[in-house]
Amino acid sequence: MTASPASQTSQADRAAAPPSSGERPASAATGPGGSSGPAARPVRRWRGAAAPAAVLVVLALLPYSALEIPVLLDGPVNSPGSLQLLALCLVFGGIALGYDLMFGRTGLLSFGHALYVAGGAYGTQLAMTGLGLGLLPAIGLALAGGTAAAVLLGAVSLRGLALGGIGFAMVTLAFAQAGSIWVQRNPGGLTGGEEGLPLHTGGVPDALVGVQNTANVYWLALAYLALTAAVVWTAVSRPVGRVWQGIRDNEQRLSVLGYDPFRHKLGVFVLASALGVLGGAMHLLVTAGATPRSSTPEFTLTLLVMVVLGGSGTRWGPLIGGVLFTFLDQRLAVLASSDLVHGLPGILRAPLSEPMVVLGTLFVIAVYAAPGGIASIRRSLTWRRGEETR
């Protein structure tokens, strides 16, 4: 039996269409010589682990490099200022990667992720000052409290999905706004109000205190990023990751197959929140303090921009977006106050003196140049090369 012209046309269209963000090109699914059987799987696993391992080694060796990069860094790579900037970029890369578990992998738009990042920072700080705990026990207590709060608030927020995705977003926004107001009101002098809280160095190991130990803080931030990446990438490659993708693509069909979407959505919400709590504790160490800005809904919007910029639902996209956005945000702030910008004509000085204006312009350009995020550029180029060789 021959296929109808309509079916032939649809097959041709599917063959010519570029792969979506959740698909891999056919060449990626085949082993050497075009095979796609079990023999090709170890090769793919080795290739999948080689790139992260190489990146991890390079990043771990940066504190030993005295390379100077003018404009991008104020001093050598291993100078305290440069290492602190790079550590902050790594922390935000990890936080964005965890946030993408909800947004990119499961399709849950949360405006309340800042609540858990701030909970990690303030919780760790208060556990050290109020309870006299050391750093690790304080982080553990903050993580336990943040996870318990995520279970409770997540269950309440997910009930808002009965009103659609916007219901979940609004409920998480309400919780985040309440937490932000509580932080800024400074009840009982706990949060420091608008000034925030300086890091209590008495509970922090000496190896993480002082300018001379900035490299150790950098390695700790790198360890957090590596842990987050390992957790996220492992989870999405397991069957539960397929369920999350099914919830994002067609939740009703998943329910028909016998899965409980609520239970899986609550699970990914709690996991992402726990990673956010850890990120908040790392942010406390890198910036040497807990700031009220980390509790605001605007903080979550920044995470959303990072994820979209890098490429939501991709392996490397949120990480790249978090690192790149943070680096540009910090460096453009320095550039805005430099003599170079002050010496420009007013028509140029006005926008360049506002880092968010420049960041917004770059974000719009990036969205138009790479609608799927920075991580989609390589996939698009690979698909185009495949089309040209046909």
Tab-separated table of N, CA and C in Angstrom, residues 201-356:
chain	number	residue	atom	x	y	z
A	201	THR	N	31.253	35.778	61.020
A	201	THR	CA	32.478	35.020	60.759
A	201	THR	C	32.848	34.096	61.914
A	202	GLY	N	32.245	34.311	63.096
A	202	GLY	CA	32.573	33.446	64.220
A	202	GLY	C	32.168	32.005	64.001
A	203	GLY	N	31.153	31.764	63.180
A	203	GLY	CA	30.716	30.401	62.919
A	203	GLY	C	31.278	29.814	61.637
A	204	VAL	N	32.072	30.599	60.923
A	204	VAL	CA	32.617	30.157	59.634
A	204	VAL	C	34.056	29.689	59.834
A	205	PRO	N	34.468	28.585	59.240
A	205	PRO	CA	35.863	28.145	59.353
A	205	PRO	C	36.839	29.228	58.889
A	206	ASP	N	37.989	29.275	59.528
A	206	ASP	CA	38.986	30.293	59.198
A	206	ASP	C	39.427	30.212	57.743
A	207	ALA	N	39.349	29.021	57.149
A	207	ALA	CA	39.777	28.851	55.756
A	207	ALA	C	38.863	29.562	54.771
A	208	LEU	N	37.703	30.020	55.241
A	208	LEU	CA	36.759	30.713	54.359
A	208	LEU	C	36.607	32.190	54.722
A	209	VAL	N	37.449	32.681	55.611
A	209	VAL	CA	37.351	34.059	56.076
A	209	VAL	C	38.588	34.831	55.647
A	210	GLY	N	38.376	36.044	55.154
A	210	GLY	CA	39.495	36.896	54.792
A	210	GLY	C	39.784	36.911	53.308
A	211	VAL	N	40.380	38.006	52.870
A	211	VAL	CA	40.704	38.159	51.453
A	211	VAL	C	41.673	37.089	50.986
A	212	GLN	N	42.579	36.695	51.859
A	212	GLN	CA	43.590	35.717	51.483
A	212	GLN	C	43.002	34.334	51.199
A	213	ASN	N	41.759	34.108	51.631
A	213	ASN	CA	41.110	32.809	51.426
A	213	ASN	C	39.995	32.871	50.387
A	214	THR	N	40.043	33.884	49.529
A	214	THR	CA	39.010	34.012	48.499
A	214	THR	C	38.983	32.794	47.580
A	215	ALA	N	40.141	32.203	47.328
A	215	ALA	CA	40.199	31.020	46.460
A	215	ALA	C	39.399	29.875	47.054
A	216	ASN	N	39.437	29.725	48.378
A	216	ASN	CA	38.668	28.651	49.016
A	216	ASN	C	37.168	28.884	48.870
A	217	VAL	N	36.743	30.138	48.988
A	217	VAL	CA	35.329	30.459	48.777
A	217	VAL	C	34.937	30.165	47.330
A	218	TYR	N	35.835	30.477	46.408
A	218	TYR	CA	35.588	30.193	44.986
A	218	TYR	C	35.397	28.695	44.778
A	219	TRP	N	36.271	27.884	45.350
A	219	TRP	CA	36.144	26.431	45.193
A	219	TRP	C	34.863	25.911	45.827
A	220	LEU	N	34.439	26.522	46.921
A	220	LEU	CA	33.179	26.123	47.540
A	220	LEU	C	31.996	26.441	46.624
A	221	ALA	N	32.032	27.615	45.994
A	221	ALA	CA	30.983	27.965	45.032
A	221	ALA	C	30.993	27.006	43.848
A	222	LEU	N	32.182	26.615	43.398
A	222	LEU	CA	32.289	25.652	42.305
A	222	LEU	C	31.725	24.297	42.716
A	223	ALA	N	31.976	23.907	43.970
A	223	ALA	CA	31.428	22.638	44.459
A	223	ALA	C	29.911	22.677	44.480
A	224	TYR	N	29.340	23.819	44.858
A	224	TYR	CA	27.877	23.944	44.836
A	224	TYR	C	27.341	23.816	43.411
A	225	LEU	N	27.992	24.467	42.468
A	225	LEU	CA	27.549	24.372	41.079
A	225	LEU	C	27.653	22.938	40.581
A	226	ALA	N	28.764	22.259	40.900
A	226	ALA	CA	28.933	20.874	40.465
A	226	ALA	C	27.869	19.968	41.080
A	227	LEU	N	27.571	20.178	42.358
A	227	LEU	CA	26.538	19.375	43.014
A	227	LEU	C	25.175	19.610	42.386
A	228	THR	N	24.842	20.868	42.149
A	228	THR	CA	23.550	21.191	41.537
A	228	THR	C	23.436	20.592	40.147
A	229	ALA	N	24.495	20.729	39.355
A	229	ALA	CA	24.472	20.170	38.000
A	229	ALA	C	24.321	18.654	38.033
A	230	ALA	N	25.030	18.001	38.964
A	230	ALA	CA	24.934	16.544	39.060
A	230	ALA	C	23.518	16.116	39.442
A	231	VAL	N	22.911	16.819	40.390
A	231	VAL	CA	21.554	16.476	40.820
A	231	VAL	C	20.549	16.701	39.689
A	232	VAL	N	20.635	17.872	39.050
A	232	VAL	CA	19.675	18.222	37.996
A	232	VAL	C	19.828	17.303	36.798
A	233	TRP	N	21.048	17.146	36.319
A	233	TRP	CA	21.261	16.339	35.113
A	233	TRP	C	20.945	14.870	35.353
A	234	THR	N	21.227	14.374	36.561
A	234	THR	CA	20.893	12.991	36.867
A	234	THR	C	19.376	12.804	36.943
A	235	ALA	N	18.702	13.747	37.585
A	235	ALA	CA	17.251	13.637	37.744
A	235	ALA	C	16.532	13.661	36.397
A	236	VAL	N	16.934	14.564	35.510
A	236	VAL	CA	16.220	14.686	34.236
A	236	VAL	C	16.518	13.522	33.301
A	237	SER	N	17.599	12.792	33.559
A	237	SER	CA	17.912	11.633	32.711
A	237	SER	C	17.241	10.355	33.201
A	238	ARG	N	16.636	10.413	34.378
A	238	ARG	CA	15.939	9.256	34.943
A	238	ARG	C	14.471	9.260	34.508
A	239	PRO	N	13.759	8.163	34.765
A	239	PRO	CA	12.344	8.123	34.382
A	239	PRO	C	11.527	9.277	34.940
A	240	VAL	N	11.868	9.759	36.154
A	240	VAL	CA	11.104	10.873	36.709
A	240	VAL	C	11.273	12.124	35.853
A	241	GLY	N	12.430	12.251	35.226
A	241	GLY	CA	12.636	13.381	34.323
A	241	GLY	C	11.720	13.311	33.115
A	242	ARG	N	11.462	12.096	32.632
A	242	ARG	CA	10.528	11.930	31.512
A	242	ARG	C	9.106	12.306	31.948
A	243	VAL	N	8.796	11.997	33.201
A	243	VAL	CA	7.467	12.355	33.708
A	243	VAL	C	7.337	13.874	33.775
A	244	TRP	N	8.381	14.559	34.252
A	244	TRP	CA	8.339	16.020	34.306
A	244	TRP	C	8.134	16.599	32.912
A	245	GLN	N	8.834	16.036	31.931
A	245	GLN	CA	8.671	16.520	30.564
A	245	GLN	C	7.253	16.245	30.068
A	246	GLY	N	6.699	15.097	30.451
A	246	GLY	CA	5.329	14.798	30.059
A	246	GLY	C	4.337	15.769	30.679
A	247	ILE	N	4.574	16.183	31.924
A	247	ILE	CA	3.714	17.184	32.561
A	247	ILE	C	3.789	18.501	31.804
A	248	ARG	N	4.983	18.865	31.388
A	248	ARG	CA	5.157	20.116	30.643
A	248	ARG	C	4.454	20.054	29.292
A	249	ASP	N	4.549	18.916	28.619
A	249	ASP	CA	4.015	18.824	27.262
A	249	ASP	C	2.511	18.540	27.226
A	250	ASN	N	2.054	17.606	28.058
A	250	ASN	CA	0.637	17.221	28.033
A	250	ASN	C	0.290	16.542	29.350
A	251	GLU	N	-0.110	17.336	30.328
A	251	GLU	CA	-0.392	16.791	31.656
A	251	GLU	C	-1.596	15.861	31.643
A	252	GLN	N	-2.597	16.162	30.839
A	252	GLN	CA	-3.798	15.329	30.797
A	252	GLN	C	-3.476	13.925	30.293
A	253	ARG	N	-2.663	13.829	29.269
A	253	ARG	CA	-2.294	12.520	28.744
A	253	ARG	C	-1.520	11.721	29.787
A	254	LEU	N	-0.686	12.416	30.566
A	254	LEU	CA	0.080	11.742	31.604
A	254	LEU	C	-0.839	11.174	32.681
A	255	SER	N	-1.893	11.928	33.006
A	255	SER	CA	-2.861	11.441	33.998
A	255	SER	C	-3.573	10.196	33.499
A	256	VAL	N	-3.887	10.168	32.208
A	256	VAL	CA	-4.561	9.010	31.628
A	256	VAL	C	-3.677	7.770	31.726
A	257	LEU	N	-2.363	7.963	31.657
A	257	LEU	CA	-1.426	6.842	31.732
A	257	LEU	C	-1.240	6.339	33.158
A	258	GLY	N	-1.859	6.999	34.133
A	258	GLY	CA	-1.820	6.500	35.496
A	258	GLY	C	-0.868	7.225	36.427
A	259	TYR	N	-0.207	8.271	35.966
A	259	TYR	CA	0.705	9.029	36.820
A	259	TYR	C	-0.057	10.086	37.609
A	260	ASP	N	0.517	10.464	38.733
A	260	ASP	CA	-0.074	11.498	39.577
A	260	ASP	C	0.694	12.804	39.358
A	261	PRO	N	0.180	13.708	38.520
A	261	PRO	CA	0.911	14.947	38.234
A	261	PRO	C	1.188	15.786	39.476
A	262	PHE	N	0.236	15.836	40.400
A	262	PHE	CA	0.428	16.666	41.594
A	262	PHE	C	1.638	16.194	42.396
A	263	ARG	N	1.765	14.908	42.586
A	263	ARG	CA	2.876	14.378	43.368
A	263	ARG	C	4.212	14.675	42.703
A	264	HIS	N	4.276	14.539	41.388
A	264	HIS	CA	5.528	14.798	40.681
A	264	HIS	C	5.845	16.295	40.636
A	265	LYS	N	4.829	17.122	40.495
A	265	LYS	CA	5.067	18.571	40.506
A	265	LYS	C	5.522	19.043	41.876
A	266	LEU	N	4.943	18.478	42.916
A	266	LEU	CA	5.384	18.837	44.264
A	266	LEU	C	6.824	18.379	44.487
A	267	GLY	N	7.167	17.210	43.970
A	267	GLY	CA	8.530	16.713	44.113
A	267	GLY	C	9.551	17.613	43.445
A	268	VAL	N	9.271	18.051	42.226
A	268	VAL	CA	10.227	18.912	41.530
A	268	VAL	C	10.262	20.292	42.179
A	269	PHE	N	9.144	20.758	42.711
A	269	PHE	CA	9.116	22.037	43.412
A	269	PHE	C	10.000	21.988	44.653
A	270	VAL	N	9.891	20.913	45.418
A	270	VAL	CA	10.684	20.773	46.641
A	270	VAL	C	12.172	20.639	46.300
A	271	LEU	N	12.488	19.858	45.280
A	271	LEU	CA	13.892	19.686	44.899
A	271	LEU	C	14.503	21.002	44.442
A	272	ALA	N	13.806	21.740	43.588
A	272	ALA	CA	14.313	23.032	43.118
A	272	ALA	C	14.464	24.017	44.275
A	273	SER	N	13.520	24.000	45.209
A	273	SER	CA	13.584	24.902	46.357
A	273	SER	C	14.756	24.556	47.262
A	274	ALA	N	15.004	23.262	47.461
A	274	ALA	CA	16.136	22.842	48.290
A	274	ALA	C	17.458	23.294	47.671
A	275	LEU	N	17.583	23.158	46.370
A	275	LEU	CA	18.789	23.649	45.698
A	275	LEU	C	18.895	25.166	45.819
A	276	GLY	N	17.749	25.855	45.817
A	276	GLY	CA	17.754	27.296	46.019
A	276	GLY	C	18.211	27.677	47.419
A	277	VAL	N	17.817	26.893	48.437
A	277	VAL	CA	18.258	27.144	49.806
A	277	VAL	C	19.781	27.010	49.901
A	278	LEU	N	20.329	25.956	49.299
A	278	LEU	CA	21.778	25.795	49.281
A	278	LEU	C	22.452	26.962	48.558
A	279	GLY	N	21.844	27.398	47.462
A	279	GLY	CA	22.382	28.544	46.739
A	279	GLY	C	22.379	29.805	47.578
A	280	GLY	N	21.338	29.975	48.405
A	280	GLY	CA	21.290	31.129	49.287
A	280	GLY	C	22.408	31.104	50.311
A	281	ALA	N	22.706	29.915	50.849
A	281	ALA	CA	23.815	29.796	51.802
A	281	ALA	C	25.142	30.121	51.134
A	282	MET	N	25.328	29.665	49.893
A	282	MET	CA	26.558	29.995	49.167
A	282	MET	C	26.633	31.489	48.857
A	283	HIS	N	25.495	32.082	48.536
A	283	HIS	CA	25.448	33.520	48.268
A	283	HIS	C	25.838	34.311	49.514
A	284	LEU	N	25.423	33.834	50.674
A	284	LEU	CA	25.802	34.460	51.934
A	284	LEU	C	27.315	34.470	52.105
A	285	LEU	N	27.966	33.365	51.793
A	285	LEU	CA	29.417	33.266	51.965
A	285	LEU	C	30.166	34.101	50.942
A	286	VAL	N	29.713	34.080	49.699
A	286	VAL	CA	30.434	34.793	48.639
A	286	VAL	C	30.325	36.297	48.815
A	287	THR	N	29.139	36.779	49.168
A	287	THR	CA	28.936	38.222	49.318
A	287	THR	C	29.164	38.701	50.743
A	288	ALA	N	29.458	37.777	51.665
A	288	ALA	CA	29.739	38.108	53.069
A	288	ALA	C	28.563	38.802	53.738
A	289	GLY	N	27.354	38.383	53.401
A	289	GLY	CA	26.185	38.973	54.035
A	289	GLY	C	24.903	38.525	53.375
A	290	ALA	N	23.794	38.709	54.095
A	290	ALA	CA	22.456	38.430	53.567
A	290	ALA	C	21.772	39.752	53.280
A	291	THR	N	21.307	39.923	52.052
A	291	THR	CA	20.708	41.191	51.638
A	291	THR	C	19.215	41.014	51.374
A	292	PRO	N	18.412	42.042	51.671
A	292	PRO	CA	16.960	41.933	51.427
A	292	PRO	C	16.614	41.793	49.952
A	293	ARG	N	17.502	42.205	49.059
A	293	ARG	CA	17.217	42.082	47.626
A	293	ARG	C	16.992	40.633	47.226
A	294	SER	N	17.672	39.709	47.897
A	294	SER	CA	17.537	38.296	47.536
A	294	SER	C	16.168	37.725	47.891
A	295	SER	N	15.348	38.482	48.616
A	295	SER	CA	14.022	38.001	48.995
A	295	SER	C	12.903	38.572	48.134
A	296	THR	N	13.216	39.452	47.213
A	296	THR	CA	12.185	40.153	46.447
A	296	THR	C	11.745	39.355	45.219
A	297	PRO	N	10.515	39.558	44.757
A	297	PRO	CA	10.086	38.923	43.503
A	297	PRO	C	10.957	39.336	42.314
A	298	GLU	N	11.548	40.528	42.356
A	298	GLU	CA	12.436	40.957	41.273
A	298	GLU	C	13.633	40.024	41.141
A	299	PHE	N	14.064	39.448	42.267
A	299	PHE	CA	15.161	38.493	42.236
A	299	PHE	C	14.773	37.266	41.422
A	300	THR	N	13.541	36.792	41.615
A	300	THR	CA	13.068	35.646	40.835
A	300	THR	C	12.947	36.005	39.360
A	301	LEU	N	12.498	37.213	39.064
A	301	LEU	CA	12.431	37.647	37.663
A	301	LEU	C	13.803	37.641	37.024
A	302	THR	N	14.820	38.014	37.798
A	302	THR	CA	16.184	37.965	37.282
A	302	THR	C	16.576	36.532	36.941
A	303	LEU	N	16.214	35.583	37.811
A	303	LEU	CA	16.483	34.174	37.523
A	303	LEU	C	15.771	33.728	36.252
A	304	LEU	N	14.541	34.191	36.068
A	304	LEU	CA	13.785	33.846	34.871
A	304	LEU	C	14.487	34.358	33.617
A	305	VAL	N	14.999	35.585	33.682
A	305	VAL	CA	15.732	36.148	32.549
A	305	VAL	C	16.991	35.322	32.266
A	306	MET	N	17.688	34.917	33.315
A	306	MET	CA	18.887	34.095	33.134
A	306	MET	C	18.569	32.805	32.400
A	307	VAL	N	17.485	32.148	32.822
A	307	VAL	CA	17.110	30.866	32.220
A	307	VAL	C	16.713	31.047	30.759
A	308	VAL	N	15.911	32.065	30.472
A	308	VAL	CA	15.480	32.308	29.087
A	308	VAL	C	16.669	32.710	28.224
A	309	LEU	N	17.562	33.508	28.786
A	309	LEU	CA	18.738	33.939	28.029
A	309	LEU	C	19.608	32.759	27.630
A	310	GLY	N	19.831	31.848	28.553
A	310	GLY	CA	20.668	30.696	28.250
A	310	GLY	C	19.952	29.625	27.460
A	311	GLY	N	18.672	29.446	27.714
A	311	GLY	CA	17.901	28.412	27.023
A	311	GLY	C	17.211	27.508	28.023
A	312	SER	N	15.929	27.724	28.257
A	312	SER	CA	15.199	26.929	29.245
A	312	SER	C	15.027	25.492	28.760
A	313	GLY	N	15.072	24.570	29.707
A	313	GLY	CA	14.881	23.162	29.380
A	313	GLY	C	16.046	22.510	28.681
A	314	THR	N	17.217	23.152	28.671
A	314	THR	CA	18.405	22.585	28.043
A	314	THR	C	19.426	22.217	29.109
A	315	ARG	N	20.436	21.473	28.712
A	315	ARG	CA	21.436	20.974	29.658
A	315	ARG	C	22.314	22.098	30.202
A	316	TRP	N	22.860	22.908	29.308
A	316	TRP	CA	23.810	23.938	29.692
A	316	TRP	C	23.203	25.335	29.726
A	317	GLY	N	22.041	25.529	29.128
A	317	GLY	CA	21.494	26.864	28.960
A	317	GLY	C	21.334	27.668	30.239
A	318	PRO	N	20.610	27.154	31.260
A	318	PRO	CA	20.434	27.946	32.488
A	318	PRO	C	21.751	28.290	33.160
A	319	LEU	N	22.694	27.350	33.126
A	319	LEU	CA	23.997	27.599	33.729
A	319	LEU	C	24.711	28.742	33.006
A	320	ILE	N	24.724	28.667	31.678
A	320	ILE	CA	25.367	29.717	30.884
A	320	ILE	C	24.675	31.054	31.107
A	321	GLY	N	23.348	31.044	31.105
A	321	GLY	CA	22.606	32.281	31.314
A	321	GLY	C	22.878	32.897	32.669
A	322	GLY	N	22.924	32.068	33.715
A	322	GLY	CA	23.195	32.584	35.050
A	322	GLY	C	24.575	33.194	35.169
A	323	VAL	N	25.570	32.512	34.630
A	323	VAL	CA	26.950	33.018	34.692
A	323	VAL	C	27.092	34.289	33.867
A	324	LEU	N	26.577	34.274	32.643
A	324	LEU	CA	26.756	35.419	31.747
A	324	LEU	C	26.012	36.647	32.251
A	325	PHE	N	24.774	36.475	32.682
A	325	PHE	CA	23.988	37.616	33.165
A	325	PHE	C	24.646	38.244	34.386
A	326	THR	N	25.078	37.412	35.337
A	326	THR	CA	25.713	37.931	36.550
A	326	THR	C	26.997	38.657	36.229
A	327	PHE	N	27.792	38.093	35.325
A	327	PHE	CA	29.052	38.735	34.960
A	327	PHE	C	28.801	40.094	34.315
A	328	LEU	N	27.865	40.149	33.371
A	328	LEU	CA	27.559	41.419	32.711
A	328	LEU	C	26.976	42.431	33.693
A	329	ASP	N	26.123	41.967	34.591
A	329	ASP	CA	25.509	42.861	35.571
A	329	ASP	C	26.580	43.516	36.444
A	330	GLN	N	27.540	42.726	36.894
A	330	GLN	CA	28.596	43.252	37.759
A	330	GLN	C	29.571	44.137	36.998
A	331	ARG	N	29.957	43.716	35.822
A	331	ARG	CA	30.964	44.475	35.075
A	331	ARG	C	30.382	45.757	34.481
A	332	LEU	N	29.127	45.720	34.051
A	332	LEU	CA	28.512	46.936	33.515
A	332	LEU	C	28.314	47.980	34.606
A	333	ALA	N	28.087	47.527	35.843
A	333	ALA	CA	27.980	48.472	36.952
A	333	ALA	C	29.303	49.187	37.184
A	334	VAL	N	30.403	48.453	37.050
A	334	VAL	CA	31.727	49.074	37.180
A	334	VAL	C	31.990	50.013	36.013
A	335	LEU	N	31.617	49.572	34.814
A	335	LEU	CA	31.827	50.401	33.625
A	335	LEU	C	31.012	51.691	33.690
A	336	ALA	N	29.823	51.622	34.263
A	336	ALA	CA	28.951	52.797	34.326
A	336	ALA	C	29.557	53.917	35.153
A	337	SER	N	30.362	53.575	36.140
A	337	SER	CA	30.969	54.589	37.002
A	337	SER	C	32.410	54.912	36.618
A	338	SER	N	32.855	54.411	35.476
A	338	SER	CA	34.238	54.632	35.056
A	338	SER	C	34.389	55.971	34.337
A	339	ASP	N	35.616	56.427	34.253
A	339	ASP	CA	35.913	57.679	33.552
A	339	ASP	C	35.623	57.559	32.059
A	340	LEU	N	35.725	56.350	31.529
A	340	LEU	CA	35.460	56.144	30.108
A	340	LEU	C	34.037	56.540	29.749
A	341	VAL	N	33.069	56.126	30.560
A	341	VAL	CA	31.665	56.452	30.294
A	341	VAL	C	31.387	57.920	30.598
A	342	HIS	N	31.974	58.449	31.654
A	342	HIS	CA	31.738	59.844	32.023
A	342	HIS	C	32.277	60.818	30.977
A	343	GLY	N	33.252	60.369	30.194
A	343	GLY	CA	33.820	61.235	29.172
A	343	GLY	C	33.082	61.195	27.843
A	344	LEU	N	32.045	60.374	27.743
A	344	LEU	CA	31.287	60.262	26.495
A	344	LEU	C	30.268	61.386	26.385
A	345	PRO	N	29.796	61.662	25.163
A	345	PRO	CA	28.705	62.644	25.001
A	345	PRO	C	27.457	62.210	25.762
A	346	GLY	N	26.630	63.170	26.117
A	346	GLY	CA	25.462	62.888	26.940
A	346	GLY	C	24.534	61.860	26.353
A	347	ILE	N	24.393	61.847	25.013
A	347	ILE	CA	23.466	60.920	24.370
A	347	ILE	C	23.917	59.467	24.543
A	348	LEU	N	25.224	59.250	24.744
A	348	LEU	CA	25.749	57.915	24.992
A	348	LEU	C	25.953	57.653	26.476
A	349	ARG	N	26.310	58.707	27.207
A	349	ARG	CA	26.585	58.529	28.630
A	349	ARG	C	25.327	58.136	29.402
A	350	ALA	N	24.184	58.698	29.041
A	350	ALA	CA	22.945	58.440	29.780
A	350	ALA	C	22.573	56.953	29.789
A	351	PRO	N	22.487	56.265	28.634
A	351	PRO	CA	22.120	54.842	28.684
A	351	PRO	C	23.234	53.960	29.239
A	352	LEU	N	24.509	54.284	28.936
A	352	LEU	CA	25.601	53.437	29.393
A	352	LEU	C	25.831	53.556	30.894
A	353	SER	N	25.346	54.614	31.507
A	353	SER	CA	25.496	54.758	32.949
A	353	SER	C	24.424	53.975	33.713
A	354	GLU	N	23.487	53.360	33.006
A	354	GLU	CA	22.452	52.527	33.615
A	354	GLU	C	22.642	51.083	33.162
A	355	PRO	N	23.250	50.249	34.001
A	355	PRO	CA	23.541	48.866	33.586
A	355	PRO	C	22.309	48.090	33.132
A	356	MET	N	21.148	48.326	33.771
A	356	MET	CA	19.963	47.557	33.413
A	356	MET	C	19.455	47.909	32.022
